[in-house]
XYZ file of C-alpha atoms in Angstrom:
586
model
C 46.158 186.574 -24.068
C 46.710 188.828 -27.054
C 44.993 192.176 -26.841
C 43.362 191.825 -30.227
C 41.943 188.367 -29.559
C 38.482 187.949 -28.086
C 38.217 186.110 -24.797
C 36.567 182.728 -24.731
C 32.921 182.668 -23.777
C 32.334 181.493 -20.194
C 30.558 178.315 -21.309
C 33.389 177.418 -23.717
C 35.981 178.174 -21.041
C 34.147 175.869 -18.615
C 34.018 173.195 -21.316
C 37.779 173.420 -21.770
C 38.329 173.071 -18.033
C 36.041 170.041 -17.817
C 37.534 168.239 -20.820
C 41.121 169.014 -19.761
C 40.380 167.684 -16.284
C 39.132 164.459 -17.832
C 42.207 164.190 -20.080
C 44.600 164.672 -17.158
C 42.784 163.322 -14.087
C 41.151 160.122 -15.355
C 44.375 158.497 -16.689
C 46.247 159.431 -13.506
C 43.547 158.277 -11.073
C 42.307 155.123 -12.794
C 43.238 152.197 -10.544
C 41.282 149.470 -12.347
C 43.371 147.496 -14.817
C 43.157 144.351 -16.897
C 45.990 141.879 -17.427
C 48.378 141.604 -19.150
C 49.288 145.325 -18.873
C 48.913 147.243 -15.610
C 48.974 150.653 -17.321
C 47.271 150.142 -20.688
C 43.882 151.473 -19.570
C 45.595 154.561 -18.130
C 47.332 155.180 -21.440
C 44.210 154.463 -23.496
C 42.109 156.916 -21.462
C 44.893 159.485 -21.862
C 44.843 159.122 -25.640
C 41.049 159.316 -25.707
C 40.968 162.317 -23.382
C 43.559 164.306 -25.305
C 41.884 163.440 -28.615
C 38.601 164.828 -27.277
C 40.406 167.914 -25.972
C 42.069 168.499 -29.342
C 38.698 168.096 -31.032
C 36.962 170.515 -28.636
C 39.680 173.143 -28.890
C 39.847 172.961 -32.667
C 36.047 173.103 -32.945
C 35.606 176.066 -30.576
C 38.375 178.274 -31.974
C 39.169 179.377 -35.507
C 42.724 178.073 -35.394
C 44.575 178.451 -38.657
C 46.809 175.882 -40.317
C 50.261 177.397 -40.736
C 53.452 176.156 -42.262
C 55.660 175.307 -39.236
C 58.840 177.317 -38.924
C 61.548 177.973 -36.381
C 61.495 176.193 -33.030
C 57.971 174.905 -33.560
C 59.121 173.185 -36.759
C 62.140 171.862 -34.862
C 59.983 170.198 -32.214
C 57.710 168.685 -34.873
C 60.785 167.617 -36.814
C 62.230 165.797 -33.805
C 58.997 163.830 -33.390
C 58.868 163.256 -37.141
C 62.355 161.738 -37.102
C 61.254 159.470 -34.259
C 58.283 158.412 -36.355
C 60.550 157.578 -39.281
C 62.868 155.642 -36.986
C 59.957 153.452 -35.903
C 59.178 152.636 -39.547
C 62.869 151.966 -40.160
C 63.047 149.625 -37.170
C 60.094 147.646 -38.533
C 61.611 147.427 -42.008
C 65.283 146.855 -41.158
C 65.448 145.641 -37.538
C 62.484 143.287 -37.384
C 60.292 145.207 -34.940
C 56.907 143.408 -35.020
C 54.123 145.226 -36.835
C 51.882 145.510 -33.755
C 54.586 147.261 -31.727
C 55.370 149.426 -34.749
C 51.780 150.609 -35.136
C 51.465 151.288 -31.397
C 54.580 153.452 -31.312
C 53.594 155.303 -34.470
C 50.141 156.068 -33.085
C 51.453 157.510 -29.831
C 54.119 159.649 -31.524
C 51.622 160.947 -34.105
C 49.228 161.801 -31.249
C 51.972 163.816 -29.548
C 52.550 165.742 -32.767
C 48.839 166.574 -32.974
C 48.651 167.733 -29.341
C 51.765 169.866 -29.858
C 50.188 171.436 -32.956
C 46.847 172.123 -31.253
C 48.499 173.766 -28.222
C 50.601 176.066 -30.400
C 47.627 176.915 -32.619
C 45.381 177.739 -29.649
C 48.040 179.974 -28.115
C 48.680 181.660 -31.448
C 44.983 182.552 -31.678
C 45.258 184.281 -28.282
C 43.716 181.592 -26.094
C 46.902 180.202 -24.598
C 46.160 181.559 -21.122
C 42.707 179.964 -21.102
C 44.098 176.624 -22.256
C 46.881 176.710 -19.684
C 44.491 177.747 -16.929
C 42.365 174.669 -17.664
C 45.513 172.544 -17.714
C 46.692 173.868 -14.348
C 43.289 173.365 -12.699
C 43.310 169.774 -13.935
C 46.820 169.208 -12.572
C 45.973 170.638 -9.157
C 42.830 168.503 -8.832
C 44.797 165.456 -9.942
C 47.623 166.278 -7.536
C 45.269 166.591 -4.558
C 43.467 163.323 -5.288
C 46.723 161.487 -6.063
C 48.235 162.652 -2.770
C 45.184 161.358 -0.909
C 45.615 158.015 -2.690
C 49.269 157.988 -1.675
C 48.386 158.736 1.944
C 46.039 155.762 2.001
C 48.757 153.539 0.507
C 51.201 154.496 3.273
C 49.054 155.220 6.343
C 46.119 152.842 5.741
C 47.229 150.269 3.133
C 44.359 147.955 4.075
C 41.986 150.426 2.402
C 43.654 149.974 -0.999
C 41.289 147.594 -2.769
C 43.039 147.623 -6.150
C 39.932 148.889 -7.949
C 39.552 152.463 -6.674
C 42.893 152.749 -4.896
C 45.828 150.747 -6.218
C 47.918 148.767 -3.771
C 51.367 150.252 -3.215
C 53.985 148.769 -5.535
C 56.498 148.911 -2.641
C 55.369 148.691 1.019
C 55.710 152.025 2.792
C 55.925 154.050 -0.421
C 53.168 155.997 -2.143
C 52.856 155.155 -5.814
C 49.439 156.624 -6.614
C 47.127 154.895 -9.033
C 49.842 155.025 -11.691
C 51.614 152.364 -9.600
C 55.068 153.923 -9.807
C 56.469 156.250 -7.108
C 58.518 158.240 -9.619
C 55.404 158.793 -11.758
C 53.536 160.095 -8.718
C 56.432 162.428 -7.931
C 56.449 163.931 -11.432
C 52.693 164.409 -11.301
C 52.968 166.239 -7.970
C 55.821 168.426 -9.219
C 53.616 169.448 -12.140
C 50.794 170.204 -9.692
C 53.172 172.373 -7.635
C 54.142 174.281 -10.790
C 50.449 174.728 -11.619
C 50.064 176.391 -8.215
C 52.780 178.864 -9.204
C 50.739 179.934 -12.234
C 47.532 180.195 -10.234
C 49.213 182.240 -7.493
C 51.088 184.542 -9.859
C 47.961 185.350 -11.865
C 45.825 185.895 -8.770
C 43.581 182.903 -9.468
C 44.207 181.416 -6.027
C 44.755 182.896 -2.555
C 48.193 182.640 -0.966
C 46.864 180.641 1.990
C 45.230 178.090 -0.298
C 48.379 177.880 -2.421
C 50.538 177.317 0.677
C 48.196 174.612 1.960
C 48.050 172.753 -1.342
C 51.793 173.158 -1.862
C 52.447 171.597 1.557
C 50.130 168.730 0.655
C 52.091 168.110 -2.545
C 55.379 168.145 -0.605
C 53.952 165.494 1.712
C 52.987 163.385 -1.284
C 56.510 163.737 -2.681
C 58.002 162.602 0.628
C 55.682 159.601 0.807
C 56.639 158.587 -2.733
C 60.291 158.354 -1.580
C 61.298 159.191 -5.148
C 64.802 160.522 -5.691
C 63.481 162.229 -8.818
C 60.969 164.034 -6.612
C 63.715 165.183 -4.244
C 65.719 166.582 -7.153
C 62.572 168.294 -8.427
C 62.059 170.068 -5.093
C 65.642 171.352 -5.294
C 64.939 172.621 -8.824
C 61.877 174.482 -7.526
C 64.006 176.193 -4.876
C 66.722 177.090 -7.394
C 64.111 178.589 -9.680
C 62.792 180.711 -6.833
C 66.307 181.869 -5.970
C 67.404 182.730 -9.514
C 64.258 184.042 -11.242
C 63.820 187.589 -10.008
C 60.968 188.234 -12.465
C 58.577 186.185 -10.346
C 56.471 187.974 -7.697
C 57.748 187.920 -4.116
C 54.999 185.589 -2.905
C 55.797 183.080 -5.649
C 59.529 183.153 -4.987
C 58.942 182.690 -1.268
C 56.754 179.638 -1.872
C 59.393 178.130 -4.161
C 62.243 178.846 -1.747
C 60.362 177.301 1.157
C 59.629 174.076 -0.767
C 62.712 172.216 0.597
C 61.894 173.403 4.118
C 58.344 172.052 3.923
C 59.695 168.882 2.301
C 62.144 168.411 5.198
C 59.400 168.982 7.784
C 57.179 166.421 6.077
C 60.100 163.985 6.036
C 60.652 164.490 9.754
C 56.955 164.034 10.462
C 56.763 160.826 8.414
C 59.883 159.493 10.126
C 58.416 160.175 13.567
C 55.135 158.562 12.570
C 56.983 155.438 11.403
C 58.992 155.296 14.634
C 55.993 155.762 16.898
C 53.710 153.372 14.996
C 56.425 150.832 14.063
C 55.420 151.138 10.428
C 57.574 151.230 7.288
C 58.540 154.623 5.856
C 59.859 153.901 2.402
C 61.988 157.027 2.038
C 64.009 156.260 5.162
C 64.395 152.617 4.159
C 65.911 153.652 0.801
C 68.771 155.445 2.557
C 70.023 152.376 4.400
C 73.487 151.088 3.628
C 71.986 147.978 2.020
C 70.031 149.939 -0.569
C 71.096 150.326 -4.176
C 71.034 154.094 -4.560
C 71.583 153.859 -8.296
C 68.879 151.171 -8.787
C 71.416 149.437 -11.121
C 71.406 152.458 -13.424
C 75.194 152.715 -13.543
C 75.347 149.106 -14.688
C 72.716 149.490 -17.389
C 74.287 152.765 -18.548
C 77.673 151.057 -18.887
C 76.092 148.239 -20.905
C 74.281 150.788 -23.072
C 77.487 152.669 -23.855
C 79.044 149.360 -24.883
C 76.108 148.657 -27.220
C 76.397 152.151 -28.702
C 80.083 151.545 -29.357
C 79.184 148.308 -31.142
C 76.394 149.894 -33.229
C 77.204 153.623 -33.485
C 75.717 154.501 -36.869
C 72.232 153.037 -37.005
C 71.736 151.669 -33.484
C 69.862 148.471 -32.721
C 66.490 149.807 -33.882
C 63.662 151.682 -32.190
C 62.086 149.520 -29.481
C 64.833 146.913 -29.761
C 66.985 147.814 -26.751
C 65.727 145.029 -24.495
C 66.117 142.438 -27.259
C 69.648 143.535 -28.177
C 70.834 144.008 -24.594
C 69.401 140.727 -23.292
C 71.017 138.726 -26.111
C 74.424 140.419 -26.059
C 77.049 138.961 -23.676
C 77.432 141.154 -20.561
C 78.976 139.095 -17.722
C 78.470 141.926 -15.208
C 74.981 142.975 -16.299
C 72.367 144.142 -13.726
C 70.064 141.443 -12.339
C 66.805 143.044 -13.488
C 65.348 142.727 -16.991
C 65.549 146.290 -18.264
C 63.326 147.336 -21.161
C 64.727 150.888 -21.169
C 68.059 152.537 -20.388
C 66.456 154.996 -17.924
C 68.122 157.885 -19.726
C 66.638 159.616 -22.767
C 69.866 160.495 -24.664
C 71.277 156.998 -24.104
C 67.992 155.414 -25.174
C 67.996 157.372 -28.408
C 71.690 156.707 -28.936
C 71.447 152.946 -28.596
C 68.253 152.545 -30.633
C 68.571 155.251 -33.305
C 72.337 155.498 -33.702
C 74.479 158.537 -33.000
C 73.851 160.598 -36.180
C 70.054 160.487 -35.863
C 70.257 160.963 -32.087
C 72.342 164.107 -32.507
C 69.771 165.414 -34.979
C 66.787 164.679 -32.692
C 68.435 166.079 -29.557
C 69.662 169.173 -31.425
C 66.149 169.941 -32.623
C 64.711 169.431 -29.136
C 67.408 171.555 -27.490
C 66.804 174.343 -29.993
C 63.076 174.214 -29.250
C 63.775 174.271 -25.503
C 66.146 177.203 -25.890
C 63.544 179.186 -27.843
C 60.902 178.262 -25.276
C 63.166 179.586 -22.522
C 63.831 182.788 -24.471
C 60.101 183.295 -24.916
C 59.535 182.848 -21.183
C 61.970 185.700 -20.473
C 60.069 188.183 -22.661
C 59.037 190.965 -20.286
C 56.746 192.578 -22.863
C 54.539 189.605 -23.689
C 51.428 189.179 -21.544
C 51.808 185.429 -21.957
C 55.307 185.372 -20.461
C 54.174 184.023 -17.031
C 52.300 181.219 -18.770
C 55.287 180.359 -20.938
C 57.595 180.418 -17.931
C 55.596 177.868 -15.964
C 54.910 175.760 -19.062
C 58.647 175.752 -19.805
C 59.385 174.626 -16.238
C 56.925 171.752 -16.674
C 58.736 170.616 -19.810
C 62.106 171.099 -18.114
C 60.993 169.035 -15.114
C 60.003 166.186 -17.428
C 63.294 166.503 -19.303
C 65.181 166.157 -16.012
C 63.031 163.164 -15.037
C 63.929 161.601 -18.386
C 67.599 161.516 -17.409
C 66.821 158.916 -14.718
C 63.593 157.270 -15.892
C 61.499 156.998 -19.048
C 58.231 158.900 -18.371
C 57.850 160.006 -21.982
C 57.246 156.381 -22.980
C 53.847 156.709 -21.272
C 51.052 158.587 -23.056
C 49.825 160.224 -19.844
C 53.163 162.064 -19.564
C 54.105 162.441 -23.240
C 50.881 164.178 -24.309
C 50.764 166.757 -21.464
C 54.454 167.493 -22.086
C 53.738 168.063 -25.782
C 50.844 170.347 -24.806
C 53.024 172.449 -22.489
C 55.778 172.680 -25.100
C 53.289 173.748 -27.769
C 52.071 176.604 -25.565
C 55.697 177.670 -25.065
C 56.383 177.765 -28.800
C 53.297 179.638 -29.983
C 55.288 182.673 -31.097
C 57.767 180.423 -32.837
C 55.056 179.163 -35.203
C 55.400 181.970 -37.698
C 54.471 180.958 -41.206
C 52.238 181.495 -44.183
C 48.552 180.663 -43.825
C 47.795 177.765 -46.108
C 44.005 177.746 -45.827
C 41.297 180.306 -46.615
C 40.068 182.593 -43.882
C 36.764 180.795 -43.264
C 36.777 179.127 -39.868
C 35.429 175.818 -41.232
C 38.300 175.482 -43.690
C 40.880 176.659 -41.181
C 39.991 174.081 -38.531
C 39.023 171.163 -40.762
C 42.479 169.467 -40.942
C 42.905 169.581 -37.157
C 39.361 168.327 -36.567
C 39.936 165.429 -38.944
C 43.257 164.588 -37.285
C 41.601 164.714 -33.855
C 38.834 162.388 -35.024
C 41.438 160.003 -36.422
C 43.278 160.031 -33.088
C 40.027 159.432 -31.227
C 39.031 156.580 -33.522
C 42.460 154.971 -33.248
C 42.355 155.229 -29.450
C 38.993 153.470 -29.237
C 40.233 150.889 -31.741
C 43.230 150.145 -29.504
C 40.893 149.728 -26.529
C 38.726 147.258 -28.447
C 41.803 145.474 -29.743
C 43.267 145.118 -26.257
C 40.191 143.256 -25.065
C 40.973 140.593 -27.674
C 44.081 139.605 -25.693
C 42.640 140.214 -22.222
C 40.467 137.092 -22.574
C 43.626 135.003 -22.907
C 44.662 135.862 -19.369
C 41.217 136.498 -17.801
C 38.721 134.171 -19.489
C 35.044 134.426 -18.658
C 32.703 131.562 -17.843
C 31.764 131.090 -21.487
C 35.204 131.728 -22.968
C 36.649 129.708 -25.796
C 39.459 127.242 -25.195
C 42.935 128.611 -24.501
C 44.152 127.610 -27.954
C 41.221 129.421 -29.598
C 41.726 132.527 -27.470
C 45.419 132.594 -28.342
C 44.643 132.163 -32.044
C 42.241 135.125 -31.885
C 44.793 137.180 -29.953
C 47.420 136.573 -32.615
C 45.152 138.490 -35.005
C 45.310 141.580 -32.782
C 46.456 144.735 -34.581
C 48.511 146.215 -31.751
C 48.879 143.576 -29.009
C 49.564 140.293 -30.767
C 52.854 140.024 -28.864
C 50.885 139.173 -25.715
C 49.158 136.322 -27.547
C 52.440 135.025 -28.920
C 53.910 135.145 -25.401
C 51.000 133.069 -24.111
C 51.429 130.661 -27.018
C 55.082 129.886 -26.340
C 54.825 129.748 -22.550
C 51.783 127.450 -22.554
C 52.856 125.072 -25.323
C 53.526 121.428 -24.455
C 56.431 121.553 -26.917
C 57.770 125.113 -27.222
C 59.516 124.207 -30.478
C 56.078 123.943 -32.105
C 55.712 127.709 -31.633
C 59.051 128.894 -33.032
C 57.327 131.561 -35.148
C 55.743 133.093 -32.036
C 59.155 133.622 -30.448
C 59.933 135.991 -33.330
C 57.196 138.315 -32.047
C 57.082 137.766 -28.277
C 60.834 138.228 -27.813
C 60.728 141.809 -29.103
C 58.438 143.064 -26.338
C 60.253 141.986 -23.169
C 62.639 139.094 -22.677
C 62.195 137.759 -19.137
C 63.161 134.578 -17.297
C 60.125 132.586 -18.409
C 60.456 133.536 -22.055
C 64.213 132.940 -22.191
C 64.030 129.497 -20.567
C 61.193 128.495 -22.876
C 63.007 129.799 -25.938
C 66.198 127.961 -24.986
C 64.181 124.765 -24.530
C 62.548 125.287 -27.926
C 65.922 125.646 -29.651
C 67.170 122.490 -27.949
C 64.047 120.564 -29.014
C 64.537 121.804 -32.580
C 68.109 120.500 -32.602
C 69.760 123.916 -32.409
C 71.986 123.233 -29.397
C 74.364 126.181 -30.019
C 71.573 128.766 -29.725
C 69.971 126.910 -26.826
C 73.239 127.015 -24.860
C 73.843 130.652 -25.804
C 70.438 131.652 -24.411
C 71.139 129.693 -21.227
C 74.443 131.528 -20.872
C 72.745 134.910 -21.221
C 70.257 133.860 -18.556
C 73.073 132.854 -16.197
C 74.475 136.386 -16.484
C 71.280 137.818 -14.943
C 71.805 135.747 -11.758
C 68.028 135.786 -11.383
C 66.466 133.690 -8.617
C 63.457 132.849 -10.810
C 65.809 131.044 -13.186
C 67.278 128.803 -10.489
C 64.901 125.856 -11.118
C 66.016 125.862 -14.754
C 69.611 125.247 -13.619
C 68.943 122.913 -10.696
C 69.881 119.916 -12.827
C 73.374 121.325 -13.212
C 74.245 120.536 -9.598
C 73.104 116.911 -9.706
C 75.788 114.207 -10.243
C 75.230 112.372 -13.508
C 75.823 108.781 -14.505
C 78.873 108.119 -16.657
C 76.869 107.673 -19.845
C 74.265 110.351 -19.081
C 73.708 113.277 -21.422
C 74.595 116.625 -19.888
C 71.523 118.920 -19.848
C 71.978 121.587 -22.508
C 71.685 124.447 -20.007
C 74.602 122.980 -18.058
C 76.908 122.581 -21.037
C 79.370 125.309 -22.030
C 78.473 127.671 -24.830
C 79.571 126.275 -28.186
C 80.111 129.586 -30.022
C 79.374 133.271 -29.674
C 76.144 134.740 -31.007
C 75.067 138.340 -31.488
C 71.504 139.490 -30.926
C 70.881 139.550 -34.690
C 71.468 135.785 -34.782
C 68.191 135.307 -32.910
C 65.988 137.282 -35.317
């Protein structure tokens, strides 16, 4: 905290801690969900929580509105280019309006959180904000580890409402339902312990106990990303001689504790004849790459085909699924599982280079700021930088930043890192009401939009979970098609429930841009055949054959049945008539 900045009042500091805990803990611990999305409520509560936090922080501090410069401007610029790419994808690539508005809202929210974090730190309250953030992460890490322990050691206790059932037997996935998401959350919690220990906010014994608990949670998640993260922690402890001895020792011992937890879990599985997911993943039959090498190879091929402007933001799954790839992975990927490749294939190489250059410059300045031995905020910036770095490493193998409950905390940590980089000219008068008004208004807009998305989502929930007094399916689908953000779910229901799929050809134009799966592709191929478009029907069937998906087998069962001499060959069994590109299906 800057010497010339007054400390926060105790009641305001407590308010920050409480609101930050809600913004971080509730989205990560919420197990209850409503179809059709298993994570929407988690993301909606994250947006609401961070909007409230931005509102509270802007209302309780006299943060000024400055013209962004330097690395802070670079980070905002990178997000701004992403925002423009979403608009461009809607205008030029056919991204449906609902998906466009959703993406724009999340990216704009990240820009606001980034701005608020930098503004708070610039006013001298960065340490207080980060302290609240770290407390929230530690509480979330403890509770998430307990959830993971139930999922592995007592799975019968997971009721799906308070504790989510494990997505993979023998592996902890937390209430976020993905083991790699749990691992990233626990790595953040371990980094929060570093801050608390280094600043004397927690005793070494407590830090060691909680750190060991987080290592156990990482082992139970069986996440390769988590294993790499533990190695990064140890490397940081070995290389960063500015950290206190107790902190470096805790970091260096992380792999040792991780190994001991692994051994303990293995022995438990052997003695109890239970499944230990981490050990099972190392068998010779496992796919250590999880098909990533295959999807990366396909992505590079798509980039080579569309190097300048890409396939459009949010259009990877559509373009990849409808482009011939005889050796494609079996799963239906909606992301490349690598951030640079994702940007490259969707935005094109020139814009990707610009976005990544801006982000790398911001990261470099954040790292330089963390090495400043004079600044009192250097320890905070160091740990905050490591949190951003950990998420950047995770983004090379997964896509955590496509989830609001990871994107917004990452933006917050980066904003705290770049506080000194936000050097500019004050644009507003000195009165606190004028200085904070733009941020307050933006926070209210974010909060209102978040609640609007929650209300809007319920308009499509009734399609899949109708109540006793619900309207007919056709009426529920018609109402869902009027949804602002989630009409694609209604269009999916329309095409997959229609007696004649060809009657819903317009709905395919929307539903196909969210996620092409077996059910949608077989229905779409049938619709084309009914409409007399045999070439496209056969092309879709050929793409589906490439996936070698067991769920599609019934669709091709007729191909193995001997036909009468004058019988018509089913369209899905006939050879493809001509080649189509993905744009031919828009």
